[in-house]
């Protein structure tokens, strides 16, 4: 097992590998999945020194937690003991796979946790967070329920997900918050205005998902690619017609910088997020070992002031066309209000 650089999840959370593995795509939302390759990828991540595995109890309606359970059970003991689980909860699903809302009631929080612990095959969750704020339940009540799980030993640390500055302050008034999980990439930078400064003021870390914007800025997505039915990107505004063409023009500009440095577009995009502060841990959503290997190499990419200026010129803040979610899902983002 390799040792990777580590970063703290805030002032109260654990130290984790500088890159985490986001496991959602191994179970849902991006077309066909390959269980054997998924488990092999998790094993490769652990062997490479990644210690943070991120999931949600609603990813494939429990499928992702069971997948992680299997991967950890079949991993070498040393790697298994180093692994930390970050779990999101609260999303309500239908049999057909639809989303019908979020439940942050204290009784529901404890119910969700009980099921996750069983599926993961563990006696504790390292970081636990509601995926989206329940508009009918004060965040203080939801965080208070997680704090009770911490007191009982079922959860180690409390996280937040996609919340705004005011909600962060309210949550932190109830119990220590380790980190905020939120989308952050070259083309999703809205956290820079208020959310990131508040997190830094309060000693709350950032776990950044979507660092490659669901493959859009990976350098691998092509203009003529056809997406399978059920792929989230087929409904994502940034992947639609003129928006896609505009956004891939940004990728082409980024590619020129990457080629000058002798690295890939994906490595450049991940390295940019890493360079925004040691309190930020990017989550890479690799579903295959080759994509994981590429992402890990971003840790070796050094961006100096000239590189960062060139990247900023190529992909300035706010340059992306299209929102990061469809309107009905944007409405659930406390972070965008």
C-alpha atoms as one frame of an Amber mdcrd trajectory, in Angstrom:
protein
   0.000   0.000   0.000   1.388   3.373  -1.089   1.401   6.474   1.113  -0.207
   9.490  -0.540  -0.028  13.086   0.666  -2.761  13.784   3.203  -4.986  16.731
   3.986  -7.209  17.478   6.982 -10.985  17.430   6.724 -11.284  20.711   8.576
  -9.965  21.450  12.029 -12.040  18.727  13.691 -12.102  15.965  11.079  -9.657
  13.193  10.201  -6.643  13.443   7.926  -7.368  11.751   4.618  -5.582  11.150
   1.337  -5.275  14.312  -0.769  -7.616  12.680  -3.302 -10.763  10.777  -2.384
 -12.680   8.270  -4.497 -16.276   9.142  -5.314 -18.062   5.846  -5.878 -21.492
   6.970  -7.129 -20.870   6.225 -10.810 -20.123   2.593  -9.985 -23.808   2.114
  -9.200 -25.896   4.757 -10.934 -26.448   7.738 -13.214 -23.733   7.199 -15.838
 -24.979   4.247 -17.833 -23.933   0.614 -17.589 -21.778  -0.412 -14.641 -19.249
  -3.214 -14.262 -19.192  -4.702 -10.768 -15.919  -6.570 -11.257 -14.111  -3.493
 -12.601 -15.669  -1.301  -9.892 -14.342  -3.501  -7.111 -10.967  -3.741  -8.832
 -10.887   0.064  -9.031 -11.657   0.440  -5.329  -8.922  -2.081  -4.540  -6.490
  -0.186  -6.781  -7.423   3.088  -5.070  -6.798   1.617  -1.631  -3.513   0.095
  -2.787  -2.457   3.482  -4.179  -3.067   5.086  -0.791  -6.526   6.610  -1.205
  -8.227   6.426   2.181 -11.497   8.322   1.615 -14.388   6.501  -0.071 -17.463
   8.633  -0.706 -20.932   7.210  -1.206 -24.619   7.827  -0.588 -27.243   5.436
   0.703 -29.421   6.342  -2.308 -26.776   5.564  -4.950 -28.473   2.664  -6.660
 -30.814   2.424  -3.638 -28.178   0.815  -1.442 -26.221  -0.855  -4.248 -23.193
   1.407  -3.786 -22.881   0.750  -0.063 -23.082  -3.003  -0.668 -20.439  -2.656
  -3.388 -18.099  -0.843  -0.989 -18.786  -3.502   1.648 -17.721  -6.213  -0.789
 -14.650  -4.272  -1.905 -13.500  -3.680   1.668 -14.174  -7.278   2.739 -12.012
  -8.562  -0.093  -9.232  -5.969   0.279  -6.016  -6.605   2.238  -6.459  -5.962
   5.955  -4.032  -3.023   6.012  -5.908  -1.202   3.249  -9.282  -1.979   4.812
  -8.199  -0.577   8.158  -7.065   2.695   6.549 -10.317   3.231   4.630 -12.732
   5.933   5.775 -16.336   6.113   4.601 -18.179   9.339   3.851 -21.920   8.742
   3.493 -24.726  11.010   2.327 -28.321  10.271   3.284 -31.783  11.767   3.121
 -32.821  11.385  -0.534 -36.210   9.765  -1.063 -36.466   7.482  -4.103 -39.127
   5.674  -6.071 -39.000   2.090  -7.332 -38.457   3.501 -10.822 -35.436   5.476
  -9.628 -36.973   8.927  -9.327 -36.269  11.418  -6.560 -39.197  12.699  -4.506
 -37.538  14.888  -1.883 -35.355  14.767   1.221 -36.026  13.744   4.807 -33.956
  15.324   7.558 -36.157  14.524  10.559 -34.144  13.200  13.528 -35.976   9.863
  13.521 -35.294   9.493   9.792 -31.615  10.370  10.253 -31.174   7.524  12.729
 -33.168   5.152  10.529 -31.021   5.949   7.467 -27.873   5.415   9.552 -29.028
   2.031  10.802 -29.542   0.783   7.254 -26.210   2.193   6.044 -24.286   0.540
   8.865 -25.858  -2.795   7.944 -25.163  -2.441   4.222 -21.593  -1.270   4.781
 -20.966  -4.066   7.288 -19.380  -1.730   9.833 -20.072  -0.410  13.307 -19.470
   3.235  12.416 -19.559   5.754   9.574 -16.603   8.119   9.454 -18.387  11.183
   8.024 -22.170  11.431   7.803 -24.128  14.173   6.060 -27.555  14.902   4.635
 -27.299  15.149   0.845 -29.603  18.164   0.562 -31.273  20.271   3.217 -34.826
  19.209   4.043 -36.781  22.477   3.670 -39.291  21.316   6.273 -36.720  20.527
   8.995 -34.332  23.088  10.519 -30.725  22.119   9.839 -30.118  22.383  13.584
 -32.428  19.404  14.167 -30.810  17.281  11.464 -27.276  18.040  12.665 -28.368
  17.493  16.255 -29.522  13.996  15.358 -26.173  13.212  13.730 -24.468  14.566
  16.850 -26.430  12.029  18.886 -25.133   9.298  16.576 -21.619  10.609  17.204
 -22.241  10.421  20.937 -23.404   6.824  20.562 -20.302   5.875  18.568 -22.149
   5.149  15.310 -20.696   8.177  13.491 -17.253   9.758  13.891 -17.680  13.159
  12.211 -20.458  15.400  10.916 -20.381  16.776   7.381 -22.591  19.013   5.281
 -23.505  18.891   1.600 -24.489  21.639  -0.848 -25.440  24.236   1.766 -25.043
  28.000   1.776 -23.114  30.261   4.138 -25.997  30.927   6.543 -26.829  27.220
   6.844 -23.158  26.434   7.485 -23.103  28.867  10.403 -26.343  27.483  11.842
 -25.121  23.897  11.573 -21.759  24.739  13.146 -23.536  26.331  16.119 -24.931
  22.901  17.026 -21.884  20.636  16.699 -18.409  20.549  15.129 -18.559  20.204
  11.335 -15.642  18.456   9.645 -16.283  19.326   6.021 -18.672  20.587   3.401
 -19.121  18.434   0.319 -19.913  20.610  -2.672 -19.292  20.816  -6.392 -16.117
  22.734  -7.175 -14.220  22.757 -10.430 -12.825  25.109 -13.036 -16.347  25.585
 -14.381 -18.238  25.470 -11.041 -16.791  28.185  -8.853 -19.771  29.731  -7.077
 -18.424  28.669  -3.660 -15.590  31.190  -3.927 -17.746  34.235  -3.140 -19.218
  33.344   0.269 -19.205  29.636   1.027 -15.473  28.972   0.919 -14.585  32.029
   3.070 -17.132  31.019   5.719 -15.815  27.450   5.784 -12.284  28.767   6.241
 -13.393  31.122   8.980 -15.012  28.226  10.848 -12.283  25.640  10.197 -14.477
  23.491   7.946 -12.811  21.569   5.123 -14.096  21.076   1.581 -14.557  17.756
  -0.177 -14.968  18.840  -3.781 -17.019  16.634  -6.087 -17.536  17.150  -9.806
 -13.922  18.246 -10.258 -14.136  17.026 -13.858 -17.757  18.168 -14.168 -19.024
  14.633 -14.800 -16.434  14.048 -17.472 -17.171  17.275 -19.347 -13.730  18.761
 -18.655 -11.870  15.452 -18.502 -10.544  15.759 -22.031 -12.236  12.485 -22.928
 -15.741  13.729 -23.745 -16.290  14.278 -27.474 -18.789  16.401 -29.371 -20.339
  13.409 -31.109 -20.653  11.160 -28.061 -24.069   9.551 -27.626 -25.224   9.076
 -24.063 -27.212   5.987 -23.021 -30.743   6.223 -21.679 -30.769   7.104 -17.998
 -27.383   8.837 -18.077 -27.647  11.969 -15.915 -25.695  13.945 -18.491 -28.444
  13.529 -21.066 -30.529  15.868 -18.867 -27.721  18.117 -17.624 -27.875  21.645
 -19.081 -24.117  21.767 -19.618 -24.273  18.790 -21.985 -27.034  20.163 -24.195
 -26.369  21.214 -27.820 -24.975  24.780 -27.937 -23.945  24.607 -24.278 -21.920
  21.468 -24.940 -20.166  23.012 -27.923 -19.265  26.121 -25.910 -18.037  24.109
 -22.943 -15.908  21.819 -25.081 -14.324  24.928 -26.602 -13.191  25.751 -23.058
 -11.763  22.252 -22.783  -9.852  22.760 -26.016  -8.306  25.920 -24.558  -7.368
  24.012 -21.412  -5.910  21.202 -23.517  -3.328  23.578 -25.003  -2.039  24.393
 -21.517  -2.019  20.738 -20.512  -0.074  19.731 -23.615   2.531  22.408 -22.944
   3.071  20.866 -19.506   3.085  17.318 -20.857   0.042  16.252 -18.839  -3.598
  15.463 -19.610  -6.593  17.761 -19.434  -8.024  15.767 -16.529  -4.779  15.980
 -14.580  -4.661  19.736 -15.135  -8.263  20.213 -13.991  -7.754  18.129 -10.844
  -4.429  19.826 -10.101  -6.172  23.211 -10.340  -8.607  22.198  -7.596  -5.748
  20.833  -5.474  -3.964  24.172  -5.888  -6.873  26.162  -4.456  -5.944  25.249
  -0.876  -4.780  22.422   1.339  -8.190  22.451   3.027  -9.760  21.101  -0.190
  -9.879  17.367  -0.978 -11.001  16.590  -4.532 -13.165  13.508  -5.039 -12.425
  11.740  -8.314 -15.239   9.661  -9.760 -13.097   7.084 -11.536 -15.048   3.936
 -12.435 -12.094   2.207 -14.120  -8.514   1.594 -13.132  -7.078   3.499 -16.079
  -9.047   6.618 -15.186  -7.949   6.219 -11.558  -4.303   6.007 -12.606  -4.686
   9.184 -14.640  -6.318  11.008 -11.722  -3.658   9.930  -9.240  -0.960  11.410
 -11.449  -2.524  14.847 -10.909  -0.826  14.809  -7.498   2.484  15.147  -9.326
   1.386  18.153 -11.399   2.776  21.458 -10.137   0.979  24.604 -11.261   2.992
  27.779 -10.765   1.639  31.326 -10.856   2.055  31.533 -14.620   0.199  28.242
 -15.112  -2.669  29.355 -12.902  -2.905  32.673 -14.739  -2.986  30.884 -18.085
  -5.713  28.536 -16.852  -7.721  31.481 -15.549  -7.467  33.176 -18.928  -8.485
  29.997 -20.763 -11.369  29.137 -18.436 -12.364  32.228 -16.458 -14.839  32.026
 -13.600 -18.397  31.893 -14.902 -17.334  30.852 -18.401 -19.399  27.662 -18.543
 -22.685  27.581 -20.437 -25.627  26.030 -18.614 -26.434  25.370 -14.975 -24.869
  22.403 -13.215 -28.236  20.690 -12.657 -31.669  20.847 -14.311 -33.995  23.469
 -12.796 -35.941  21.006 -10.641 -32.711  19.812  -9.006 -31.209  23.288  -8.691
 -34.232  24.148  -6.547 -32.972  21.702  -3.899 -29.539  23.365  -3.621 -29.348
  25.536  -0.520 -25.867  26.460  -1.753 -27.286  28.271  -4.796 -29.757  30.518
  -2.987
